[in-house]
Every structure is written in C-alpha cells, then in structure tokens.
PDB file of C-alpha atoms in Angstrom:
ATOM      1  CA  PRO A   1      55.051 133.405  12.069  1.00 85.00           C
ATOM      2  CA  PHE A   2      55.676 133.179  15.934  1.00 96.00           C
ATOM      3  CA  ARG A   3      58.800 133.757  17.535  1.00 98.00           C
ATOM      4  CA  ASP A   4      60.762 131.188  18.831  1.00 98.00           C
ATOM      5  CA  GLU A   5      59.781 130.564  22.821  1.00 98.00           C
ATOM      6  CA  SER A   6      56.986 132.413  22.299  1.00 97.00           C
ATOM      7  CA  PHE A   7      54.234 130.611  24.263  1.00 98.00           C
ATOM      8  CA  ASP A   8      53.578 129.059  28.006  1.00 98.00           C
ATOM      9  CA  LEU A   9      51.011 127.078  26.678  1.00 98.00           C
ATOM     10  CA  VAL A  10      49.750 125.557  23.238  1.00 98.00           C
ATOM     11  CA  THR A  11      46.398 123.540  22.986  1.00 98.00           C
ATOM     12  CA  ALA A  12      44.780 121.353  20.372  1.00 98.00           C
ATOM     13  CA  ASN A  13      41.469 119.958  20.573  1.00 97.00           C
ATOM     14  CA  MET A  14      40.507 117.231  18.528  1.00 95.00           C
ATOM     15  CA  VAL A  15      43.331 117.696  15.965  1.00 97.00           C
ATOM     16  CA  VAL A  16      46.023 115.571  16.693  1.00 98.00           C
ATOM     17  CA  GLU A  17      44.119 112.502  15.222  1.00 96.00           C
ATOM     18  CA  HIS A  18      44.108 114.564  12.205  1.00 96.00           C
ATOM     19  CA  LEU A  19      48.112 115.148  11.597  1.00 97.00           C
ATOM     20  CA  PRO A  20      49.532 112.632   9.124  1.00 96.00           C
ATOM     21  CA  GLU A  21      53.048 113.230  10.692  1.00 96.00           C
ATOM     22  CA  PRO A  22      52.464 114.777  14.324  1.00 97.00           C
ATOM     23  CA  GLY A  23      56.281 114.545  15.200  1.00 95.00           C
ATOM     24  CA  HIS A  24      56.437 117.782  12.194  1.00 96.00           C
ATOM     25  CA  GLN A  25      53.900 119.659  14.643  1.00 97.00           C
ATOM     26  CA  PHE A  26      54.923 118.533  17.854  1.00 98.00           C
ATOM     27  CA  ALA A  27      58.419 119.958  17.052  1.00 98.00           C
ATOM     28  CA  GLU A  28      57.082 123.208  15.672  1.00 98.00           C
ATOM     29  CA  VAL A  29      55.090 123.600  19.409  1.00 98.00           C
ATOM     30  CA  ALA A  30      58.534 122.632  21.063  1.00 98.00           C
ATOM     31  CA  ARG A  31      60.149 125.577  18.978  1.00 98.00           C
ATOM     32  CA  VAL A  32      57.553 127.953  20.181  1.00 98.00           C
ATOM     33  CA  LEU A  33      57.191 126.727  23.505  1.00 98.00           C
ATOM     34  CA  ALA A  34      59.177 128.586  26.074  1.00 98.00           C
ATOM     35  CA  PRO A  35      61.349 126.554  28.503  1.00 98.00           C
ATOM     36  CA  GLY A  36      59.046 124.514  31.010  1.00 98.00           C
ATOM     37  CA  GLY A  37      56.171 125.480  28.864  1.00 98.00           C
ATOM     38  CA  THR A  38      53.282 123.156  28.047  1.00 98.00           C
ATOM     39  CA  PHE A  39      51.227 121.717  25.322  1.00 98.00           C
ATOM     40  CA  VAL A  40      47.945 120.345  26.213  1.00 98.00           C
ATOM     41  CA  PHE A  41      45.805 118.278  23.355  1.00 98.00           C
ATOM     42  CA  HIS A  42      42.726 116.303  23.591  1.00 97.00           C
ATOM     43  CA  THR A  43      42.172 113.389  21.090  1.00 98.00           C
ATOM     44  CA  PRO A  44      40.256 109.882  20.508  1.00 97.00           C
ATOM     45  CA  ASN A  45      41.826 107.270  22.123  1.00 97.00           C
ATOM     46  CA  LEU A  46      43.348 104.811  19.451  1.00 97.00           C
ATOM     47  CA  ARG A  47      42.429 101.718  21.834  1.00 96.00           C
ATOM     48  CA  SER A  48      38.841 103.025  22.572  1.00 96.00           C
ATOM     49  CA  TYR A  49      36.092 100.863  21.170  1.00 93.00           C
ATOM     50  CA  VAL A  50      34.499 103.684  19.094  1.00 91.00           C
ATOM     51  CA  ILE A  51      37.676 104.088  17.256  1.00 94.00           C
ATOM     52  CA  ALA A  52      38.477 100.322  16.767  1.00 92.00           C
ATOM     53  CA  LEU A  53      35.021 100.241  15.011  1.00 90.00           C
ATOM     54  CA  ALA A  54      35.498 103.536  13.148  1.00 88.00           C
ATOM     55  CA  ARG A  55      39.122 102.364  11.830  1.00 91.00           C
ATOM     56  CA  MET A  56      37.180  99.438  10.686  1.00 92.00           C
ATOM     57  CA  LEU A  57      34.426 101.064   8.355  1.00 90.00           C
ATOM     58  CA  PRO A  58      34.814 102.619   4.770  1.00 90.00           C
ATOM     59  CA  GLU A  59      35.046 106.583   4.349  1.00 85.00           C
ATOM     60  CA  GLN A  60      31.605 106.912   2.803  1.00 88.00           C
ATOM     61  CA  VAL A  61      29.797 104.433   5.790  1.00 90.00           C
ATOM     62  CA  LYS A  62      31.484 106.818   8.552  1.00 85.00           C
ATOM     63  CA  LYS A  63      30.375 110.109   6.625  1.00 87.00           C
ATOM     64  CA  MET A  64      26.935 108.405   6.653  1.00 88.00           C
ATOM     65  CA  LEU A  65      26.994 107.512  10.143  1.00 87.00           C
ATOM     66  CA  VAL A  66      28.301 111.213  11.603  1.00 86.00           C
ATOM     67  CA  LYS A  67      25.367 112.424   9.329  1.00 88.00           C
ATOM     68  CA  ILE A  68      23.041 110.472  11.406  1.00 86.00           C
ATOM     69  CA  MET A  69      24.701 110.142  15.202  1.00 84.00           C
ATOM     70  CA  GLU A  70      26.231 113.610  15.486  1.00 86.00           C
ATOM     71  CA  GLY A  71      24.322 115.765  12.892  1.00 88.00           C
ATOM     72  CA  ARG A  72      27.355 116.575  10.729  1.00 87.00           C
ATOM     73  CA  GLU A  73      28.104 116.998   6.931  1.00 87.00           C
ATOM     74  CA  ALA A  74      30.565 114.944   5.101  1.00 80.00           C
ATOM     75  CA  VAL A  75      32.399 118.093   4.365  1.00 82.00           C
ATOM     76  CA  ASP A  76      32.851 118.493   8.375  1.00 84.00           C
ATOM     77  CA  VAL A  77      34.037 114.753   8.448  1.00 83.00           C
ATOM     78  CA  TYR A  78      38.407 115.056   7.814  1.00 86.00           C
ATOM     79  CA  PRO A  79      40.599 112.284   7.303  1.00 88.00           C
ATOM     80  CA  THR A  80      41.862 110.663  10.266  1.00 91.00           C
ATOM     81  CA  PHE A  81      45.448 109.134  11.127  1.00 94.00           C
ATOM     82  CA  TYR A  82      45.738 108.153  14.583  1.00 95.00           C
ATOM     83  CA  ARG A  83      49.669 108.904  14.537  1.00 96.00           C
ATOM     84  CA  ALA A  84      49.845 110.230  17.933  1.00 97.00           C
ATOM     85  CA  ASN A  85      46.880 108.542  19.817  1.00 97.00           C
ATOM     86  CA  GLU A  86      48.249 106.115  22.369  1.00 96.00           C
ATOM     87  CA  ALA A  87      50.810 106.515  25.162  1.00 95.00           C
ATOM     88  CA  THR A  88      53.728 104.608  23.633  1.00 96.00           C
ATOM     89  CA  ALA A  89      53.574 106.670  20.200  1.00 97.00           C
ATOM     90  CA  ILE A  90      52.660 110.086  22.169  1.00 98.00           C
ATOM     91  CA  THR A  91      55.594 109.651  24.311  1.00 97.00           C
ATOM     92  CA  ALA A  92      58.063 108.715  20.965  1.00 97.00           C
ATOM     93  CA  ALA A  93      56.548 111.961  18.753  1.00 97.00           C
ATOM     94  CA  ALA A  94      57.062 113.865  22.059  1.00 97.00           C
ATOM     95  CA  LYS A  95      60.765 112.878  22.689  1.00 97.00           C
ATOM     96  CA  ARG A  96      61.417 113.260  18.976  1.00 97.00           C
ATOM     97  CA  SER A  97      60.597 116.930  19.076  1.00 97.00           C
ATOM     98  CA  GLY A  98      62.241 117.824  22.286  1.00 97.00           C
ATOM     99  CA  LEU A  99      59.423 117.810  24.509  1.00 98.00           C
ATOM    100  CA  GLU A 100      58.703 115.097  27.371  1.00 97.00           C
ATOM    101  CA  LEU A 101      55.604 113.473  28.816  1.00 97.00           C
ATOM    102  CA  ALA A 102      54.260 115.209  31.506  1.00 98.00           C
ATOM    103  CA  GLU A 103      50.977 113.315  31.757  1.00 98.00           C
ATOM    104  CA  ILE A 104      48.398 111.333  29.694  1.00 97.00           C
ATOM    105  CA  GLU A 105      44.510 111.046  31.587  1.00 97.00           C
ATOM    106  CA  PHE A 106      42.487 108.478  29.923  1.00 97.00           C
ATOM    107  CA  VAL A 107      38.963 110.363  30.191  1.00 95.00           C
ATOM    108  CA  PRO A 108      35.585 108.269  29.517  1.00 90.00           C
ATOM    109  CA  SER A 109      33.062 109.942  27.458  1.00 87.00           C
ATOM    110  CA  THR A 110      29.672 110.221  26.512  1.00 88.00           C
ATOM    111  CA  PRO A 111      27.835 107.359  24.553  1.00 92.00           C
ATOM    112  CA  ALA A 112      28.834 106.909  20.553  1.00 88.00           C
ATOM    113  CA  PHE A 113      25.454 105.161  20.167  1.00 88.00           C
ATOM    114  CA  HIS A 114      22.873 107.065  22.122  1.00 86.00           C
ATOM    115  CA  VAL A 115      20.779 107.128  18.957  1.00 85.00           C
ATOM    116  CA  VAL A 116      20.771 103.557  18.643  1.00 87.00           C
ATOM    117  CA  PRO A 117      18.815 102.333  21.460  1.00 90.00           C
ATOM    118  CA  PRO A 118      19.398  98.450  21.649  1.00 92.00           C
ATOM    119  CA  LEU A 119      23.211  99.220  21.523  1.00 91.00           C
ATOM    120  CA  LEU A 120      22.932 101.729  24.162  1.00 93.00           C
ATOM    121  CA  ILE A 121      22.605  99.952  27.201  1.00 93.00           C
ATOM    122  CA  PRO A 122      25.365  97.740  26.385  1.00 94.00           C
ATOM    123  CA  GLU A 123      27.691 100.645  25.575  1.00 94.00           C
ATOM    124  CA  LEU A 124      26.342 102.478  28.894  1.00 95.00           C
ATOM    125  CA  LEU A 125      27.700  98.906  31.144  1.00 95.00           C
ATOM    126  CA  TRP A 126      30.905  98.872  29.051  1.00 95.00           C
ATOM    127  CA  ILE A 127      31.457 102.888  29.772  1.00 94.00           C
ATOM    128  CA  ARG A 128      30.865 101.980  33.104  1.00 95.00           C
ATOM    129  CA  GLN A 129      33.257  99.247  33.692  1.00 95.00           C
ATOM    130  CA  LEU A 130      35.616 101.957  32.233  1.00 95.00           C
ATOM    131  CA  GLN A 131      35.231 104.166  34.744  1.00 94.00           C
ATOM    132  CA  ARG A 132      35.305 101.996  37.742  1.00 95.00           C
ATOM    133  CA  ARG A 133      38.200  99.364  36.775  1.00 96.00           C
ATOM    134  CA  PRO A 134      41.714 101.194  36.577  1.00 95.00           C
ATOM    135  CA  ALA A 135      43.046  98.343  34.589  1.00 96.00           C
ATOM    136  CA  LEU A 136      40.589  99.061  31.986  1.00 96.00           C
ATOM    137  CA  ALA A 137      41.377 102.875  32.274  1.00 95.00           C
ATOM    138  CA  GLU A 138      43.643 102.662  29.063  1.00 95.00           C
ATOM    139  CA  TYR A 139      40.404 101.668  26.908  1.00 96.00           C
ATOM    140  CA  ARG A 140      38.531 105.004  27.564  1.00 96.00           C
ATOM    141  CA  HIS A 141      37.871 106.908  24.427  1.00 95.00           C
ATOM    142  CA  THR A 142      39.211 110.056  24.974  1.00 97.00           C
ATOM    143  CA  LEU A 143      42.841 111.243  25.945  1.00 98.00           C
ATOM    144  CA  ILE A 144      44.256 114.574  27.506  1.00 98.00           C
ATOM    145  CA  CYS A 145      47.472 114.778  26.950  1.00 98.00           C
ATOM    146  CA  ALA A 146      50.187 117.470  28.551  1.00 98.00           C
ATOM    147  CA  LEU A 147      53.581 117.684  27.059  1.00 98.00           C
ATOM    148  CA  ARG A 148      56.087 119.999  28.459  1.00 98.00           C
ATOM    149  CA  ARG A 149      59.374 121.619  26.859  1.00 98.00           C
ATOM    150  CA  PRO A 150      62.224 120.926  29.569  1.00 97.00           C
ATOM    151  CA  ALA A 151      63.344 123.965  31.453  1.00 94.00           C
TER     152      ALA A 151
END
C-alpha cells in the first residue's frame, strides 16, 4: 500500500530467515526505498553452529527444544528457509532486487545452551574464540546487514 520511494529506512528483525523467496520481498523493499535509502535487517547466520544444529533436527524436536530453552510455545515457531542468511546469498538477492550490499556485520550472540550446564562451558569457550579471532567471524551467530538502494 506504500507509494514508490516512500522511505529512507526499512528494517526487519529476525524475519528474513522465514522468507521462502526473499528476492520478492527485497524487490518490494527496493521499490519503497527512496534513492540512497537503506534496508537494515537482523537475522541468524546460516554458518553458525546453532543454525547448523537446528537444521538437522525434525520440526517437532525443534518445537520441544524451543519450549524448554526459550519458553516459547510451538505456535511461536515458524518455518525457516535460510535463503538469505549468508553473505553470498544476501549479495545475490540484493543485486537481483536492485539493491547493493552496504555492509554485513557478523555478531556473536548469547549462549544457546545456557539451560544445559554441561554444554554451556564449551559453548562459552567457542563464543570467546568467535569474538577474538577475526578469521572465525563468519561463524558468529547473527548477521546485521545493510542494503542500499543506489542514489
């Protein structure tokens, strides 16, 4: 319902991983962004250990673990596709939709296994290495991306 070039900024928080065809939504974002406008989104990193583990689990197991670890009900667990959750895919989707990559920041997150004490210590040690070693940054849990509509 928005006119072309209506916004200087569009944001999405933990949404992109749920888009079966993110290029369609990126194109819509490009349409409503003013020239020079920015699309900022926050999403899980496909290359993180948490997502790698989650992708191996059946949906029912994921829903049970989310209840235990995060206190969320099964109805709050949405299908995930991870089609724009790593640098190459984000760059390609942006380019196809008329946007250009401005920046991707790989950000560490809080421990996922905080409710499982035997796993917490190794996880904290791994997170520490992800923070200290720039070569491991691409394996951090979260991406913050900025795409820009050319001026």
